[in-house]
CSV table of C-alpha atoms and ligand atoms in Angstrom, one decimal:
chain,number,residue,atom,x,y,z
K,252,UNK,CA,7.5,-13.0,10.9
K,253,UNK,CA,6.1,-9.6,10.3
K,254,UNK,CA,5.5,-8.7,6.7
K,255,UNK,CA,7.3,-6.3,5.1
K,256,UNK,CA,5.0,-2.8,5.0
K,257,UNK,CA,4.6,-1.6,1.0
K,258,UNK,CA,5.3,2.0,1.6
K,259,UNK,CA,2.7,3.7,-0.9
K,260,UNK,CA,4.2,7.5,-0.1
K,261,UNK,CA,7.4,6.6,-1.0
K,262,UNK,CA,6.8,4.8,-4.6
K,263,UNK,CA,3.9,7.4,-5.2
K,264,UNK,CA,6.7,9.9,-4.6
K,265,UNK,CA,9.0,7.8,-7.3
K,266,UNK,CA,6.3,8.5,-9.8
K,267,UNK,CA,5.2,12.1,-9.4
K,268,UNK,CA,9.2,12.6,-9.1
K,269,UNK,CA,8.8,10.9,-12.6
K,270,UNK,CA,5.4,13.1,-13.9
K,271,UNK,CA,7.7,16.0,-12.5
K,272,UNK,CA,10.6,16.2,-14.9
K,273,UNK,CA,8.7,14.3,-18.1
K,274,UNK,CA,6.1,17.1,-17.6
K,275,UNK,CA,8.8,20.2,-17.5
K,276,UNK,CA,10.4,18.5,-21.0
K,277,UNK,CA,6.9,18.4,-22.4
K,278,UNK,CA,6.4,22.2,-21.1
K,279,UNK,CA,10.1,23.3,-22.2
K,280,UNK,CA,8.9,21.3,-25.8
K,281,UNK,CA,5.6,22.2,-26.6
K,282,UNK,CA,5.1,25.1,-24.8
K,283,UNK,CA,2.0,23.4,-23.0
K,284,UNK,CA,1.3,23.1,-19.5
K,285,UNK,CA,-0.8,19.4,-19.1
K,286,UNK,CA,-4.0,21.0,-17.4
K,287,UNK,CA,-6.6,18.8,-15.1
K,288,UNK,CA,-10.3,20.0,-14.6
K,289,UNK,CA,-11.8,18.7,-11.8
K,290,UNK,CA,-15.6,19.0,-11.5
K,291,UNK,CA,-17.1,18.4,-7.8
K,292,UNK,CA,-20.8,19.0,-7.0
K,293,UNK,CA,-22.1,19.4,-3.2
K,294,UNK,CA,-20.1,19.3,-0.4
K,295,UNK,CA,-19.4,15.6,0.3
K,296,UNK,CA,-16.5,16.3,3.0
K,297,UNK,CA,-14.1,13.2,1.8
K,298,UNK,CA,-14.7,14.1,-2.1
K,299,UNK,CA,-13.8,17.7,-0.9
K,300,UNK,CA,-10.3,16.2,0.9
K,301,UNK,CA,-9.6,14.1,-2.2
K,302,UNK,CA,-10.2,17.3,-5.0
K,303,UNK,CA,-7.8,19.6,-2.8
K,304,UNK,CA,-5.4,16.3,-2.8
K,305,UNK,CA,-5.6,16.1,-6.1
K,306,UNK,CA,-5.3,19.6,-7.1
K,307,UNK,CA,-1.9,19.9,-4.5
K,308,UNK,CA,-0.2,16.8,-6.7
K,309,UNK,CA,-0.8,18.5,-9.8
K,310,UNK,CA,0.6,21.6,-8.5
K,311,UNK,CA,3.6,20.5,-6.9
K,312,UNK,CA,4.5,18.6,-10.1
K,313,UNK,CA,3.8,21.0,-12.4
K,314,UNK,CA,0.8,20.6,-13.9
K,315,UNK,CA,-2.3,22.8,-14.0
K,316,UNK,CA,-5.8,22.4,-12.7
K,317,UNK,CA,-9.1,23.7,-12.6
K,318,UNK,CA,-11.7,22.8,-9.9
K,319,UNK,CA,-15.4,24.0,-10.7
K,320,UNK,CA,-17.3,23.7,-8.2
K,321,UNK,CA,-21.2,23.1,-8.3
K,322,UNK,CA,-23.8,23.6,-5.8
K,323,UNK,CA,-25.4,20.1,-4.5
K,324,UNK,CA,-28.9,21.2,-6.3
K,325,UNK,CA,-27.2,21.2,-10.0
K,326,UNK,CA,-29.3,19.8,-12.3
K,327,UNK,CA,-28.1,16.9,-14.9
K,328,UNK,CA,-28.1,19.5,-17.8
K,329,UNK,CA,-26.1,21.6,-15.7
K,330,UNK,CA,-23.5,19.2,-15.5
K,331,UNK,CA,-23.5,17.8,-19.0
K,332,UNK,CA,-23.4,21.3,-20.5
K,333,UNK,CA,-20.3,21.7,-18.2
K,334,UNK,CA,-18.9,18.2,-19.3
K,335,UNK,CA,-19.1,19.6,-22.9
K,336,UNK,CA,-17.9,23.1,-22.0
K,337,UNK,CA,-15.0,21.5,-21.4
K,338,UNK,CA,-14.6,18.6,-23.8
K,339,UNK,CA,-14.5,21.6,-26.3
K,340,UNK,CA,-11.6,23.3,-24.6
K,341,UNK,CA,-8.6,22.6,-26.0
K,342,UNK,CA,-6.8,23.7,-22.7
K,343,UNK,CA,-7.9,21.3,-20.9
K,344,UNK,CA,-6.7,18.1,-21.3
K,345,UNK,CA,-8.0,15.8,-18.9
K,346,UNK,CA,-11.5,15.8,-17.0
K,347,UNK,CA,-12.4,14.0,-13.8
K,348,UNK,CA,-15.8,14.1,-12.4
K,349,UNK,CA,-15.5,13.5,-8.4
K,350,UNK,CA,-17.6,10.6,-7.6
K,351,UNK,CA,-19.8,9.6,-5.7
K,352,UNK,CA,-22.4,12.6,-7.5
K,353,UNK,CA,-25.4,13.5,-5.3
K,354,UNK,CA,-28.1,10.9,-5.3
K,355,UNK,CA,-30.3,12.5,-7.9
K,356,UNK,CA,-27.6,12.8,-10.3
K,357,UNK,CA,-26.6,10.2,-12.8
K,358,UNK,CA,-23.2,10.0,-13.1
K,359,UNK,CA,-23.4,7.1,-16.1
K,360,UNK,CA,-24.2,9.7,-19.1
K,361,UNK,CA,-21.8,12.3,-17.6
K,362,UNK,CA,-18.7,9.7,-17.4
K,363,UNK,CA,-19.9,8.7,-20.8
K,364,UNK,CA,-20.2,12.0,-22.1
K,365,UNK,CA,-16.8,12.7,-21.2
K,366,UNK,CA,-14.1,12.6,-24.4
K,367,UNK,CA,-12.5,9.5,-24.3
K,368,UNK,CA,-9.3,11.1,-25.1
K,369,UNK,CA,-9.5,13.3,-21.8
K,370,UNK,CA,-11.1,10.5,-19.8
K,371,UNK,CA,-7.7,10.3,-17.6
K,372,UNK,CA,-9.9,8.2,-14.6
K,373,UNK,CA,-10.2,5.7,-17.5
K,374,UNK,CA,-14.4,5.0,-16.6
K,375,UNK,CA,-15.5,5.6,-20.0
K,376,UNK,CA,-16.4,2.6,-21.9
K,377,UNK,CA,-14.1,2.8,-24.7
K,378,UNK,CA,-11.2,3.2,-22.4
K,379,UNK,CA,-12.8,0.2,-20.4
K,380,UNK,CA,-12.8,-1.7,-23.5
K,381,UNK,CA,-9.4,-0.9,-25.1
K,382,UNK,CA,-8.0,-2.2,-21.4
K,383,UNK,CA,-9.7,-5.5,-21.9
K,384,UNK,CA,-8.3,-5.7,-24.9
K,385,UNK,CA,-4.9,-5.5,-23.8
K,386,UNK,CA,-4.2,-1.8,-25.8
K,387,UNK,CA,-5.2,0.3,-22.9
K,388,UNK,CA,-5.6,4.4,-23.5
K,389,UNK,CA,-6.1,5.3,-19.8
K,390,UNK,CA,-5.6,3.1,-17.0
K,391,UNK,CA,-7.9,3.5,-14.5
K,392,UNK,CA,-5.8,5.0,-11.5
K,393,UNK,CA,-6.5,3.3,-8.4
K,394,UNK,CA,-6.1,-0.2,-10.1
K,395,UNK,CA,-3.2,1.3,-11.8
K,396,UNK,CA,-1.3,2.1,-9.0
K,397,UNK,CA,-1.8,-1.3,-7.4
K,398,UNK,CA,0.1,-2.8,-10.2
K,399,UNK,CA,3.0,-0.2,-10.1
K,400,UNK,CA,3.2,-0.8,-6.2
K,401,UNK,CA,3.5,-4.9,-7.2
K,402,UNK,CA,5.9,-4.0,-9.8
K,403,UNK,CA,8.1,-1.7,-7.7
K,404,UNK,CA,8.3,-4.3,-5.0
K,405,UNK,CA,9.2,-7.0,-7.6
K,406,UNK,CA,6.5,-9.2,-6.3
K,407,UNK,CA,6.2,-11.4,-9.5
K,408,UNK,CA,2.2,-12.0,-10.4
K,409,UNK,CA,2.7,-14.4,-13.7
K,410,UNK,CA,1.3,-17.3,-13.0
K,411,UNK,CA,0.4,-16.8,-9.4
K,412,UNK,CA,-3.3,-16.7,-8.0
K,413,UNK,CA,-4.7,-13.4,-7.3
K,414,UNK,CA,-8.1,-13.0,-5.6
K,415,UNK,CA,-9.7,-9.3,-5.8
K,416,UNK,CA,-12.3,-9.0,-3.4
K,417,UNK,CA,-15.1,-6.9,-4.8
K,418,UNK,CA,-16.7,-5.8,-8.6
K,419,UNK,CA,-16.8,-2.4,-8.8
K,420,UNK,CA,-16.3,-0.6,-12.4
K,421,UNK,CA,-13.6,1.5,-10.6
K,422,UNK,CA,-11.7,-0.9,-8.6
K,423,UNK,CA,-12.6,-4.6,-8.6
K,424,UNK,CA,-13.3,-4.9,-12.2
K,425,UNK,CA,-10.5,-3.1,-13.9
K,426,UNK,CA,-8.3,-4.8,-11.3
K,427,UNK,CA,-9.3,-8.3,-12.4
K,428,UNK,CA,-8.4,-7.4,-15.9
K,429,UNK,CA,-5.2,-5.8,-15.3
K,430,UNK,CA,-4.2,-8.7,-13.5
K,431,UNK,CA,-5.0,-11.2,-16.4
K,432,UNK,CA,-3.5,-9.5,-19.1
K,433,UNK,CA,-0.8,-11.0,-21.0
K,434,UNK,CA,2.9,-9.4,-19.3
K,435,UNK,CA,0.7,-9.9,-15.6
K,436,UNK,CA,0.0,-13.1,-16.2
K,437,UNK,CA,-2.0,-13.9,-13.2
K,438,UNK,CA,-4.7,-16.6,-12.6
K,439,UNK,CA,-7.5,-14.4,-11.4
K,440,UNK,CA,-10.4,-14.8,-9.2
K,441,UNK,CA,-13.3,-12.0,-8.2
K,442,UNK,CA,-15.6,-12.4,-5.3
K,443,UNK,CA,-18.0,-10.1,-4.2
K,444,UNK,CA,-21.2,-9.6,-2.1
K,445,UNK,CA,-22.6,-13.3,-3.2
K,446,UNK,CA,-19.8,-15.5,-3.3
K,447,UNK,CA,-20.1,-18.0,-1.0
K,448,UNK,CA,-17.4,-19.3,1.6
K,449,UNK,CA,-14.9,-15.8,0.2
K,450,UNK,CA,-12.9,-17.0,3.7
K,451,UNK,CA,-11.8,-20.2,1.9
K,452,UNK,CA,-11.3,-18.8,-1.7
K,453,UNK,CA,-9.2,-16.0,0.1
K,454,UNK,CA,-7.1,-18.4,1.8
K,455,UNK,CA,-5.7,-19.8,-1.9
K,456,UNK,CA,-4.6,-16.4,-2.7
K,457,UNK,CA,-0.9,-15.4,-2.9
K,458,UNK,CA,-1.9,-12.2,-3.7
K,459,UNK,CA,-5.0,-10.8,-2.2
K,460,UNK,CA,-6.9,-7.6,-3.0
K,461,UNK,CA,-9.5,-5.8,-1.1
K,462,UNK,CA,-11.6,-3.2,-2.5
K,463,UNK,CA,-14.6,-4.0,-0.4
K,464,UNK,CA,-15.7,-0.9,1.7
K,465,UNK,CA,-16.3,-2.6,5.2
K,466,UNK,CA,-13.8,-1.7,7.5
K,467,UNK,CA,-11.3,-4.5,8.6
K,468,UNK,CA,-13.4,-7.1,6.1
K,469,UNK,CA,-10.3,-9.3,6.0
K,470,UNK,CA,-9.3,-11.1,9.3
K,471,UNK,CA,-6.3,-12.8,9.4
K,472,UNK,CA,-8.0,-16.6,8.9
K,473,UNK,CA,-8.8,-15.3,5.0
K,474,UNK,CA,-4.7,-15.4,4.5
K,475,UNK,CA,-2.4,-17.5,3.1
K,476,UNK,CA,0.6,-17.5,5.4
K,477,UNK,CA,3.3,-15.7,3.3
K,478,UNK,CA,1.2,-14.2,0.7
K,479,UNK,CA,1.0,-10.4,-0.6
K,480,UNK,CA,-2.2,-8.4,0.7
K,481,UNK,CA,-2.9,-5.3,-1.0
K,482,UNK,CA,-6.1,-2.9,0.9
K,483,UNK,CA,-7.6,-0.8,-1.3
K,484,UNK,CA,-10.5,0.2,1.2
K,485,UNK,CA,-10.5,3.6,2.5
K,486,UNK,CA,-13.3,4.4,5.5
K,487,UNK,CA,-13.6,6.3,8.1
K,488,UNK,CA,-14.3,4.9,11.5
K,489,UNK,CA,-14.5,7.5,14.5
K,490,UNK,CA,-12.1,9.8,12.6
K,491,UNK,CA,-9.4,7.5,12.1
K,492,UNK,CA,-8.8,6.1,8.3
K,493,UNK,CA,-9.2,2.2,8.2
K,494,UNK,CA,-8.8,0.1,5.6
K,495,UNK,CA,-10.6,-3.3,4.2
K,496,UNK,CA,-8.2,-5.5,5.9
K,497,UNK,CA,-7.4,-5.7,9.8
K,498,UNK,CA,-3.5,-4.6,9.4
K,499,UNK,CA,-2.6,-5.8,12.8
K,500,UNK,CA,-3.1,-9.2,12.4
K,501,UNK,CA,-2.7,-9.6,8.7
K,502,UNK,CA,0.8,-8.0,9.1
K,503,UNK,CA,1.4,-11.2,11.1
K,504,UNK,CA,0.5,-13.7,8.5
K,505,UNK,CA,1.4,-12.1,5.2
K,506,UNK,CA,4.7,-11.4,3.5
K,507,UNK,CA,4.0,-8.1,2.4
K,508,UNK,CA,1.0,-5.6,3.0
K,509,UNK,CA,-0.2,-1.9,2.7
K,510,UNK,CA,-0.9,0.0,5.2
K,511,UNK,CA,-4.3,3.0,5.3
K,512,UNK,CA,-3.2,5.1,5.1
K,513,UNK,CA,0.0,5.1,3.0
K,514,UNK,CA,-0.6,2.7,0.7
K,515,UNK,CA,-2.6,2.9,-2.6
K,516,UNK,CA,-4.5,6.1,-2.0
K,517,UNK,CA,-1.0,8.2,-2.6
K,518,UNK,CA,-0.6,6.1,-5.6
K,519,UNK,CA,-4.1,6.8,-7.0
K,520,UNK,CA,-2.7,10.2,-6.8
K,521,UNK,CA,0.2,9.7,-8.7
K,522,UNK,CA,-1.7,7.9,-11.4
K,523,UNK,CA,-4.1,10.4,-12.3
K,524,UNK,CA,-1.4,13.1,-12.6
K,525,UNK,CA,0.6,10.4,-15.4
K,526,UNK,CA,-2.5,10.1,-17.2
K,527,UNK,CA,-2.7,14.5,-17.4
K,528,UNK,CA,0.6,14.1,-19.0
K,529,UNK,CA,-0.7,11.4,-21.3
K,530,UNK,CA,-3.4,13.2,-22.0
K,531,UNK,CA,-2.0,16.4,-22.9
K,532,UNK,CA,0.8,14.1,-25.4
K,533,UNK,CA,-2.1,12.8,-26.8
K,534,UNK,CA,-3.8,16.5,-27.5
K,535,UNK,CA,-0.4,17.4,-29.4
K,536,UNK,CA,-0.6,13.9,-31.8
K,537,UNK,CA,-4.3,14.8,-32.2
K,538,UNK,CA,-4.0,18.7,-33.0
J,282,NAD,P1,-18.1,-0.3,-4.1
J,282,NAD,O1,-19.0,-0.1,-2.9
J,282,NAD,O2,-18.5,0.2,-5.4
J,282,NAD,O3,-17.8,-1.9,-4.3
J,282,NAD,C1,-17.6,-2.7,-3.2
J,282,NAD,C2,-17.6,-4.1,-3.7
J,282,NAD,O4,-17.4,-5.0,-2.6
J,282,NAD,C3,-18.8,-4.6,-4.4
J,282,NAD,O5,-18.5,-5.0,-5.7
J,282,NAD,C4,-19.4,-5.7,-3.6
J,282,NAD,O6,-19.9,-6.8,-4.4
J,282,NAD,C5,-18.3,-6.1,-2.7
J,282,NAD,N1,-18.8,-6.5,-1.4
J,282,NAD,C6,-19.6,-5.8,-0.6
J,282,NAD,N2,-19.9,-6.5,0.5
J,282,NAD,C7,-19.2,-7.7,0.4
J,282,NAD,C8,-19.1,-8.8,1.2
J,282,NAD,N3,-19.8,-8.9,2.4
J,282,NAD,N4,-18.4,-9.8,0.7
J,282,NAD,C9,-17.7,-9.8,-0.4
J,282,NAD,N5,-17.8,-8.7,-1.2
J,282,NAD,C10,-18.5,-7.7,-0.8
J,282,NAD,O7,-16.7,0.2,-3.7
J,282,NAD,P2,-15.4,0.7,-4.5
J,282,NAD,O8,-15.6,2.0,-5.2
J,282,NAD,O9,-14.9,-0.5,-5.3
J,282,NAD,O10,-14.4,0.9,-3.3
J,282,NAD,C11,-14.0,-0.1,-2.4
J,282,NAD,C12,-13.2,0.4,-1.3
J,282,NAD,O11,-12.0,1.0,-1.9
J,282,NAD,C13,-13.9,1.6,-0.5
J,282,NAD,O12,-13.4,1.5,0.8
J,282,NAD,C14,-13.4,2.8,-1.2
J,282,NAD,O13,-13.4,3.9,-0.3
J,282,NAD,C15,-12.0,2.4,-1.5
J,282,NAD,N6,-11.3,3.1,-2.6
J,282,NAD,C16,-10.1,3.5,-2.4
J,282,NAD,C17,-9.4,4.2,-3.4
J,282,NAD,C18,-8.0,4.5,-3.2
J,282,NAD,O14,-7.5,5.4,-3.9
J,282,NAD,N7,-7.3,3.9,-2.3
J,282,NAD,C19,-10.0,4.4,-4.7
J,282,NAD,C20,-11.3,4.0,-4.8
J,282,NAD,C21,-12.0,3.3,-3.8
């Protein structure tokens, strides 16, 4: 049987529908509009698509943001003194430096020199260490939004296996922990680039998550029949979006799946523009 297609658009919709009206009562309230900077240097094309994406969101719900734009040659003072520009503005509530940062950048002291009260992509590591302790500030937003999608489906993770393919800070890591938090519940494994025979510790996954970054990296022999397959991957393969898990024949094997596009990129979205809000209550307990 085909598996049901987890329609990303529609529950990212559901949320920013959400961010919408809490974040006109907070305006109507405090007289505050929750406001986003966004910092991008150089002119990577997809972190140039996903800024204006992100900007869009926060204006159609309501929100206000600031992109600054730096040239590719900016220096790492440059940056910082930018970072703290605006870690000392109290208009701006939340900061997000676009990743990946030219190659002669180090984005490590700039995500930690970011306030950890405006850190609303959650990468800073006191927000990475109050999530793994189970009293979370931020949640990071792509992982985030995976668990909404689960939870919006009513696809139950307590006590079920869960296999996140990959370790990144950003997805596979933050993932895992999510997952194994008490109220989740799940029994959680990570593979990544060494694990050997990831086809047969795949296959004991009822759900699966792929945050890999090789196109179609998931064939349809890594899958339990009936189990819940979430693709995190985004790339680009002659112009089209692909994702980490070949849809086609997964879609015939699993019970549920999402689909690249449509899946958990709009919910990444979403995300981000929930944690501007939280951000911006938090600025009002603080002041
Ligand atoms: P990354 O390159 O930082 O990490 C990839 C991970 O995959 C690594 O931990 C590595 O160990 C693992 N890996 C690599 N080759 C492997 C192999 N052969 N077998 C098993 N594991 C292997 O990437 P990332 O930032 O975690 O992103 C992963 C994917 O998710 C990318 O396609 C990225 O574009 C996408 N992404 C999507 C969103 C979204 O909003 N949907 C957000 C962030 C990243």
């Amino acid at each position: 049987m085909a598996a049901k297609i987890i329609d990303g658009k529609a529950i990212s919709a559901a949320v920013k529908k959400k961010v919408t009206a809490d974040t006109a009562a907070f305006v109507a309230n405090t007289g505050i509009t929750p406001h986003l900077a966004a910092v991008l240097v150089g002119d990577d094309p997809a972190s140039q698509v996903y800024v204006r994406n992100k900007e869009r969101a926060c204006e159609a719900c309501g929100l206000k943001s600031t992109l600054h734009r730096l040239p590719a040659e900016t220096t790492q003072e440059q940056l910082a003194a930018l970072v703290e520009q605006l870690n000392n503005d109290a208009g701006v509530h939340g900061i997000l430096v676009q990743l990946p940062l030219p190659k002669h950048l180090n984005s490590t002291p700039i995500l930690d020199a970011i306030l950890p009260s405006k850190d609303v992509d959650g990468f800073h590591p006191e927000n990475v260490g109050l999530l793994l302790q189970g009293r979370p500030r931020f949640l990071p937003c792509t992982p985030h939004g995976v668990m909404k999608m689960l939870q919006h489906e009513n696809i139950a993770t307590a006590g079920k296996h869960a296999v996140v393919i990959g370790r990144s800070d950003i997805v596979g890591k933050p993932m895992a922990a999510l997952l194994v938090q008490k109220g989740a519940d799940a029994t959680v494994t990570i593979c990544h680039s060494r694990t050997a025979d990831i086809a047969a510790i795949c296959r004991q996954a009822d759900i699966l998550i792929a945050a890999v970054g090789i196109p179609e990296f998931v064939k349809s022999d890594m899958i339990k029949p009936g189990a819940v397959v979430i693709d995190v991957g985004i790339n680009r393969v002659d112009d089209k979006l692909v994702g980490d898990v070949d849809f086609a024949a997964a879609s015939e094997i699993a019970a549920a799946i999402t689909p690249v596009p449509g899946g958990v990129g709009p919910m990444t979205i979403a995300m981000l523009l929930q944690n501007t809000l939280e951000a911006a209550r938090f600025s009002q307990k603080a002041g």
